[in-house]
Amino acid sequence: MKVIIVGAGITGLTLAAALAQLAPQHEVEIYERDASAADRRKGYAIGLKGATGLAVLERLGLRDDVLAGGGQQVTNFVITDRQGATLLALPSGNDDSRQTYRVQRDHLHSVLAEALPDDSVRYGFQALGFEAMDNRIRMIFTGGRHTDGDVVVGCDGVGSALRRQLIDDAPHFLGLSAITGDAALASEDPLLSGGYFMTIGDHGDSLFCYRQPGGVHFSYTSAVEPSALESMSQIDLLHRVREATADWHPLIRAIAAAADPASIKPRGYYDRDPSRQIRDGNVWLLGDAAHPMSPFQGQGGNTAMIDALALAELLGSGYLPADADRVAAGIATRGRKAVLESRRAAKQFHATSRFEILSRNLGFRVGNAVINSRLTRRKASTVETTAR
């Protein structure tokens, strides 16, 4: 069987690495639109979760290699109000399935690529679509190029050509856009020590931040059209962040003051309505091609890796029609849940009405009290057990 993978991002490389181990009898070809592996930076950091992304890497024997490249354990995710008061703190606990490690996407890509035979990825192939040909599928690329295979897997991201052909749905704008950037700030502030923090403003805005090599990365999100930000210079975008957070707590102001204007980028937040159709015969959609989502639950890449492992297991076990239906349904159901959870989180974090903001913050504080109570009881139980 010949498997054609369209896209060499996290999803496509995870699928290829899994196929190399679980279905070595199959021929696998990977086609990527970028001109080379170094053509563009693969995003910033990704939080790999114990029950999903890390579990996949463990199954493939790649977990240690990925974490060896500067992986940082996230021990706490703190949400504060604009004055810096804690609304909710989410410690990781001791359960491996609840652990999160933040790794640079470039490093994750490199480890996955190194798990494949040399020259596995063919660069410079922009996908246009596919054609069904008897029992095979022809994948068509720009420049009059094509290749034929038995299974085609679209791992070509939010602008997937295969999704456009299978579903042809429009992106759903979440009403939010972000200004992202880097700051060469060396700070020992407790908010940064746990791994992640988010400060929520009073006007439907937020700033999410984490440490990275050389400083910190931040993302300021507000209710604005992407086009309004895209027309602004990097200096003006940074000024917008500084002005909006001028009365926020000191760490936010320090981050904004230290931000490098050359690192500033705008982005709009979109997802797509969850689809139950992620497969048409032997053509599959995985990852962002199947279920593009906002980043507010940190599930996109992790869900994609679980998808990839599930399909690799299917292809390695005989690819029976009934099993294919089951796996496709699982991918669609898992993706739907993640998309809707991320959409709800985006709305919750960026509420604008006074009532919604007060209700949200009260809910966070109650949740925080419950978590602290449980931690206190757990510590007391541990001390008592040790004393015995």
Coordinates of C-alpha atoms in Angstrom, one line a residue:
M1 CA 0.0 0.0 0.0
K2 CA 1.2 3.5 -0.8
V3 CA 0.3 6.3 1.6
I4 CA 0.6 9.9 0.4
I5 CA 0.8 12.5 3.2
V6 CA 0.2 16.1 2.2
G7 CA 1.9 18.4 4.7
A8 CA 5.0 18.0 6.8
G9 CA 3.9 19.9 9.9
I10 CA 3.5 18.2 13.3
T11 CA 0.5 16.2 12.1
G12 CA 2.2 14.9 8.9
L13 CA 5.5 14.1 10.5
T14 CA 3.9 12.3 13.5
L15 CA 1.8 10.2 11.1
A16 CA 4.9 9.3 9.0
A17 CA 7.0 8.5 12.1
A18 CA 4.2 6.3 13.4
L19 CA 3.8 4.5 10.1
A20 CA 7.5 3.8 10.0
Q21 CA 7.1 1.9 13.2
L22 CA 3.6 0.5 13.1
A23 CA 3.2 -0.1 9.3
P24 CA 6.7 -0.5 7.9
Q25 CA 5.3 -2.6 5.0
H26 CA 3.7 0.5 3.5
E27 CA 5.4 2.9 1.1
V28 CA 5.0 6.5 2.4
E29 CA 5.6 9.7 0.6
I30 CA 5.3 13.2 2.2
Y31 CA 4.7 16.3 0.2
E32 CA 5.2 19.8 1.6
R33 CA 4.4 23.2 0.1
D34 CA 7.4 25.0 1.7
A35 CA 10.6 25.1 -0.4
S36 CA 12.7 23.5 2.3
A37 CA 12.6 22.5 6.0
A38 CA 14.1 25.9 6.9
D39 CA 11.8 27.9 4.7
R40 CA 9.8 29.3 7.7
R41 CA 9.8 29.1 11.4
K42 CA 7.4 26.4 12.7
G43 CA 5.7 28.7 15.3
Y44 CA 6.8 29.2 18.8
A45 CA 6.3 26.7 21.6
I46 CA 3.8 24.0 22.0
G47 CA 2.5 22.5 25.3
L48 CA 2.6 18.8 25.0
K49 CA 0.2 17.1 27.3
G50 CA 0.8 13.9 29.2
A51 CA -2.4 12.1 28.1
T52 CA -2.1 13.1 24.4
G53 CA 1.0 14.5 22.7
L54 CA 3.5 13.2 25.2
A55 CA 1.7 9.8 25.2
V56 CA 2.1 9.6 21.4
L57 CA 5.8 10.4 21.6
E58 CA 6.2 7.8 24.4
R59 CA 4.6 5.2 22.2
L60 CA 7.0 6.1 19.4
G61 CA 10.0 6.1 21.7
L62 CA 10.7 9.8 21.0
R63 CA 9.6 11.4 24.3
D64 CA 13.0 11.7 25.8
D65 CA 14.6 13.1 22.6
V66 CA 11.9 15.8 22.4
L67 CA 12.1 16.8 26.0
A68 CA 16.0 16.8 25.9
G69 CA 15.8 19.8 23.6
G70 CA 15.0 22.3 26.4
G71 CA 11.6 20.9 27.3
Q72 CA 10.2 22.9 30.3
Q73 CA 7.7 21.3 32.6
V74 CA 4.6 23.5 33.2
T75 CA 3.9 23.2 36.9
N76 CA 1.3 25.9 37.2
F77 CA -1.0 27.9 34.9
V78 CA -2.1 31.1 36.7
I79 CA -4.9 33.4 35.5
T80 CA -4.9 36.9 37.1
D81 CA -6.9 40.0 36.8
R82 CA -5.3 43.2 35.5
Q83 CA -4.0 44.1 38.9
G84 CA -2.2 40.8 39.2
A85 CA -4.5 39.2 41.8
T86 CA -4.9 35.4 41.2
L87 CA -8.2 34.4 39.9
L88 CA -7.3 30.7 39.2
A89 CA -4.2 28.6 39.6
L90 CA -4.0 25.2 37.9
P91 CA -1.1 23.2 39.3
S92 CA -0.1 20.1 37.3
G93 CA -0.2 17.7 40.2
N94 CA 1.7 14.3 40.3
D95 CA -0.4 12.4 37.7
D96 CA 1.7 11.8 34.6
S97 CA -1.4 12.1 32.4
R98 CA -1.9 15.7 33.7
Q99 CA 1.7 16.8 33.0
T100 CA 2.5 19.4 30.4
Y101 CA 5.9 20.1 28.9
R102 CA 6.5 23.2 26.7
V103 CA 8.9 22.5 23.8
Q104 CA 9.9 24.6 20.8
R105 CA 8.0 23.6 17.7
D106 CA 11.2 23.7 15.6
H107 CA 12.8 21.1 17.9
L108 CA 9.7 18.8 17.8
H109 CA 9.7 19.0 14.0
S110 CA 13.4 18.1 13.9
V111 CA 13.0 15.0 16.2
L112 CA 10.0 13.7 14.2
A113 CA 11.9 14.3 10.9
E114 CA 15.0 12.5 12.1
A115 CA 12.9 9.5 12.9
L116 CA 12.2 9.1 9.2
P117 CA 14.4 7.8 6.4
D118 CA 16.5 10.5 4.7
D119 CA 14.8 12.6 2.0
S120 CA 11.4 11.4 3.1
V121 CA 9.9 14.8 2.6
R122 CA 9.5 16.3 -0.9
Y123 CA 9.5 20.1 -0.7
G124 CA 8.0 22.6 -3.0
F125 CA 4.7 20.8 -3.7
Q126 CA 1.7 22.9 -3.3
A127 CA -1.4 20.7 -3.2
L128 CA -4.3 21.6 -5.5
G129 CA -6.7 18.6 -5.0
F130 CA -7.2 14.9 -5.8
E131 CA -8.9 12.7 -8.3
A132 CA -10.3 9.2 -7.7
M133 CA -8.9 6.8 -10.3
D134 CA -10.4 3.3 -10.1
N135 CA -8.9 1.9 -6.9
R136 CA -6.3 4.6 -6.6
I137 CA -6.1 8.3 -5.8
R138 CA -4.2 10.9 -7.8
M139 CA -2.9 13.8 -5.8
I140 CA -2.4 16.9 -7.9
F141 CA 0.1 19.6 -7.3
T142 CA 1.0 22.9 -8.9
G143 CA 3.2 22.8 -12.0
G144 CA 1.3 20.0 -13.6
R145 CA 2.8 17.5 -11.1
H146 CA 0.9 14.5 -9.6
T147 CA 1.4 11.2 -7.8
D148 CA -0.8 8.2 -7.4
G149 CA -1.4 6.3 -4.2
D150 CA -3.8 4.0 -2.3
V151 CA -4.4 6.3 0.7
V152 CA -4.1 10.1 0.8
V153 CA -4.0 12.0 4.1
G154 CA -4.5 15.7 4.2
C155 CA -2.3 17.2 6.9
D156 CA -2.0 20.5 5.1
G157 CA -3.3 22.8 7.9
V158 CA -6.1 25.3 8.2
G159 CA -6.0 26.2 4.5
S160 CA -6.2 22.6 3.5
A161 CA -6.8 22.0 -0.3
L162 CA -8.2 18.6 0.5
R163 CA -10.7 20.0 3.1
R164 CA -11.7 22.6 0.5
Q165 CA -12.5 19.8 -2.0
L166 CA -14.2 17.5 0.6
I167 CA -16.1 20.1 2.6
D168 CA -15.6 23.6 1.2
D169 CA -16.7 25.4 4.3
A170 CA -15.8 28.9 5.4
P171 CA -13.5 29.9 8.3
H172 CA -15.4 31.0 11.4
F173 CA -13.9 34.2 12.9
L174 CA -14.0 34.2 16.7
G175 CA -14.1 38.0 16.9
L176 CA -10.6 38.1 18.3
S177 CA -7.2 39.0 17.0
A178 CA -3.8 38.9 18.7
I179 CA -0.6 40.9 18.7
T180 CA 2.3 38.5 19.5
G181 CA 5.9 39.3 20.3
D182 CA 9.1 38.5 22.2
A183 CA 10.7 40.3 25.0
A184 CA 14.3 39.9 26.2
L185 CA 13.2 40.0 29.8
A186 CA 15.0 38.1 32.6
S187 CA 12.4 38.0 35.4
E188 CA 12.0 35.7 38.4
D189 CA 8.5 36.8 38.9
P190 CA 6.4 33.9 40.4
L191 CA 3.9 34.2 37.6
L192 CA 6.6 33.1 35.1
S193 CA 8.1 30.3 37.3
G194 CA 5.2 27.9 36.9
G195 CA 5.3 28.0 33.1
Y196 CA 2.2 29.9 31.8
F197 CA 0.2 32.8 33.0
M198 CA -2.7 34.8 31.5
T199 CA -3.9 38.2 32.7
I200 CA -7.4 39.1 31.8
G201 CA -8.4 42.7 31.3
D202 CA -11.7 44.5 31.8
H203 CA -12.5 45.2 28.2
G204 CA -12.5 41.7 26.6
D205 CA -8.8 41.5 26.3
S206 CA -6.0 39.3 27.7
L207 CA -2.3 38.8 27.7
F208 CA -0.9 35.3 27.7
C209 CA 2.8 34.8 28.4
Y210 CA 5.5 32.2 29.0
R211 CA 9.3 32.0 29.2
Q212 CA 11.3 30.9 26.2
P213 CA 15.1 30.9 25.4
G214 CA 16.3 34.5 25.6
G215 CA 13.3 35.9 27.4
V216 CA 9.5 35.6 27.1
H217 CA 6.9 35.3 24.4
F218 CA 3.5 37.0 24.8
S219 CA 0.2 37.3 23.0
Y220 CA -2.1 40.2 23.6
T221 CA -5.7 39.4 22.4
S222 CA -8.6 41.8 21.9
A223 CA -11.8 42.1 20.0
V224 CA -10.6 43.6 16.7
E225 CA -10.7 42.6 13.1
P226 CA -7.4 41.2 11.7
S227 CA -7.4 43.7 8.9
A228 CA -7.2 46.5 11.3
L229 CA -4.0 45.1 12.8
E230 CA -2.5 44.0 9.5
S231 CA -2.6 47.6 8.3
M232 CA -0.5 48.8 11.2
S233 CA 3.3 48.9 11.5
Q234 CA 5.1 46.8 14.1
I235 CA 5.9 50.0 16.1
D236 CA 2.2 50.9 16.1
L237 CA 1.2 47.4 17.1
L238 CA 3.5 47.4 20.0
H239 CA 2.3 50.9 21.0
R240 CA -1.2 49.5 21.0
V241 CA -0.2 46.8 23.4
R242 CA 1.6 49.2 25.7
E243 CA -1.3 51.6 25.7
A244 CA -3.9 49.0 26.4
T245 CA -1.9 47.5 29.3
A246 CA -0.6 50.8 30.8
D247 CA -2.5 50.3 34.0
W248 CA -2.0 46.5 34.3
H249 CA 0.2 44.9 36.9
P250 CA 4.0 45.6 36.8
L251 CA 5.1 42.4 35.1
I252 CA 2.8 43.1 32.1
R253 CA 4.2 46.6 31.8
A254 CA 7.8 45.3 32.0
I255 CA 7.1 42.7 29.3
A256 CA 5.6 45.3 27.0
A257 CA 8.4 47.8 27.7
A258 CA 11.1 45.1 26.8
A259 CA 9.3 43.8 23.7
D260 CA 11.3 43.8 20.5
P261 CA 9.4 45.7 17.8
A262 CA 10.9 43.4 15.1
S263 CA 9.2 40.4 16.7
I264 CA 5.7 41.8 16.7
K265 CA 3.1 40.1 14.5
P266 CA -0.7 40.2 14.2
R267 CA -2.9 37.2 13.8
G268 CA -6.7 36.7 13.6
Y269 CA -8.3 33.8 15.5
Y270 CA -10.4 31.5 13.4
D271 CA -11.8 28.0 13.6
R272 CA -14.3 26.0 11.5
D273 CA -17.5 24.5 12.5
P274 CA -16.8 20.8 13.5
S275 CA -17.5 18.4 10.6
R276 CA -18.4 14.8 10.9
Q277 CA -16.8 14.2 7.4
I278 CA -13.1 13.8 7.9
R279 CA -12.9 10.9 5.4
D280 CA -14.1 10.2 1.9
G281 CA -13.1 6.6 1.0
N282 CA -9.3 6.5 1.2
V283 CA -8.9 10.3 1.5
W284 CA -8.5 11.4 5.1
L285 CA -8.2 14.8 6.9
L286 CA -6.1 15.0 10.1
G287 CA -5.0 17.8 12.5
D288 CA -5.9 21.4 11.5
A289 CA -7.2 20.1 8.2
A290 CA -9.8 18.1 10.0
H291 CA -10.6 20.3 13.0
P292 CA -8.9 23.8 13.0
M293 CA -9.4 25.4 16.4
S294 CA -8.3 28.4 18.5
P295 CA -5.4 28.0 20.9
F296 CA -7.2 28.8 24.1
Q297 CA -7.3 25.2 25.4
G298 CA -3.9 24.2 24.0
Q299 CA -5.4 21.2 22.3
G300 CA -4.7 21.7 18.5
G301 CA -1.3 20.0 18.2
N302 CA -2.0 17.4 20.8
T303 CA -5.3 16.3 19.2
A304 CA -3.5 16.1 15.8
M305 CA -0.9 13.8 17.2
I306 CA -3.5 11.5 18.7
D307 CA -5.3 11.5 15.3
A308 CA -2.0 10.6 13.5
L309 CA -1.3 7.7 15.9
A310 CA -4.9 6.3 15.5
L311 CA -4.6 6.3 11.7
A312 CA -1.2 4.7 11.7
E313 CA -2.5 1.9 14.0
L314 CA -5.4 1.4 11.6
L315 CA -3.1 1.3 8.5
G316 CA -0.8 -1.1 10.3
S317 CA -3.5 -3.5 11.4
G318 CA -5.1 -4.3 8.0
Y319 CA -7.3 -1.2 7.3
L320 CA -10.6 -3.0 7.4
P321 CA -13.6 -0.9 6.4
A322 CA -15.4 -1.3 9.7
D323 CA -12.2 -0.3 11.6
A324 CA -11.8 2.7 9.2
D325 CA -15.3 3.9 10.0
R326 CA -14.6 3.6 13.8
V327 CA -11.3 5.5 13.6
A328 CA -12.8 8.2 11.4
A329 CA -15.7 8.7 13.9
G330 CA -13.3 8.9 16.7
I331 CA -11.2 11.6 15.0
A332 CA -14.4 13.6 14.2
T333 CA -15.8 13.3 17.7
R334 CA -12.5 14.1 19.4
G335 CA -12.0 17.1 17.1
R336 CA -15.6 18.4 17.6
K337 CA -15.1 18.3 21.4
A338 CA -11.8 20.2 21.2
V339 CA -13.0 22.8 18.8
L340 CA -16.1 23.6 20.9
E341 CA -14.1 23.7 24.1
S342 CA -11.6 26.0 22.6
R343 CA -14.3 28.3 21.2
R344 CA -16.0 28.4 24.6
A345 CA -12.7 29.3 26.4
A346 CA -12.1 32.1 23.9
K347 CA -15.4 33.6 24.7
Q348 CA -15.1 33.1 28.4
F349 CA -11.6 34.7 28.6
H350 CA -12.7 37.7 26.5
A351 CA -16.1 38.5 28.0
T352 CA -17.1 42.1 27.6
S353 CA -20.3 42.6 29.6
R354 CA -19.9 43.5 33.3
F355 CA -22.2 40.7 34.4
E356 CA -20.2 38.1 32.3
I357 CA -16.9 39.4 33.7
L358 CA -18.1 39.3 37.3
S359 CA -19.6 35.8 36.9
R360 CA -16.5 34.5 35.2
N361 CA -14.2 35.9 37.9
L362 CA -16.3 34.6 40.7
G363 CA -16.4 31.2 39.1
F364 CA -12.6 31.2 38.8
R365 CA -12.2 32.2 42.4
V366 CA -14.5 29.5 43.7
G367 CA -12.7 27.0 41.5
N368 CA -9.4 28.2 42.9
A369 CA -10.6 27.8 46.5
V370 CA -11.7 24.3 45.8
I371 CA -8.3 23.4 44.3
N372 CA -6.5 25.0 47.2
S373 CA -8.6 23.0 49.7
R374 CA -7.9 19.8 47.9
L375 CA -4.1 20.5 47.8
T376 CA -4.1 21.3 51.5
R377 CA -5.9 18.1 52.4
R378 CA -3.6 16.1 50.2
K379 CA -0.5 17.7 51.8
A380 CA -1.9 17.0 55.3
S381 CA -2.6 13.4 54.3
T382 CA 1.0 13.0 53.0
V383 CA 2.5 14.4 56.2
E384 CA 0.3 12.1 58.4
T385 CA 1.3 9.1 56.3
T386 CA 5.0 10.0 56.6
A387 CA 4.7 10.5 60.3
R388 CA 3.4 7.0 60.7

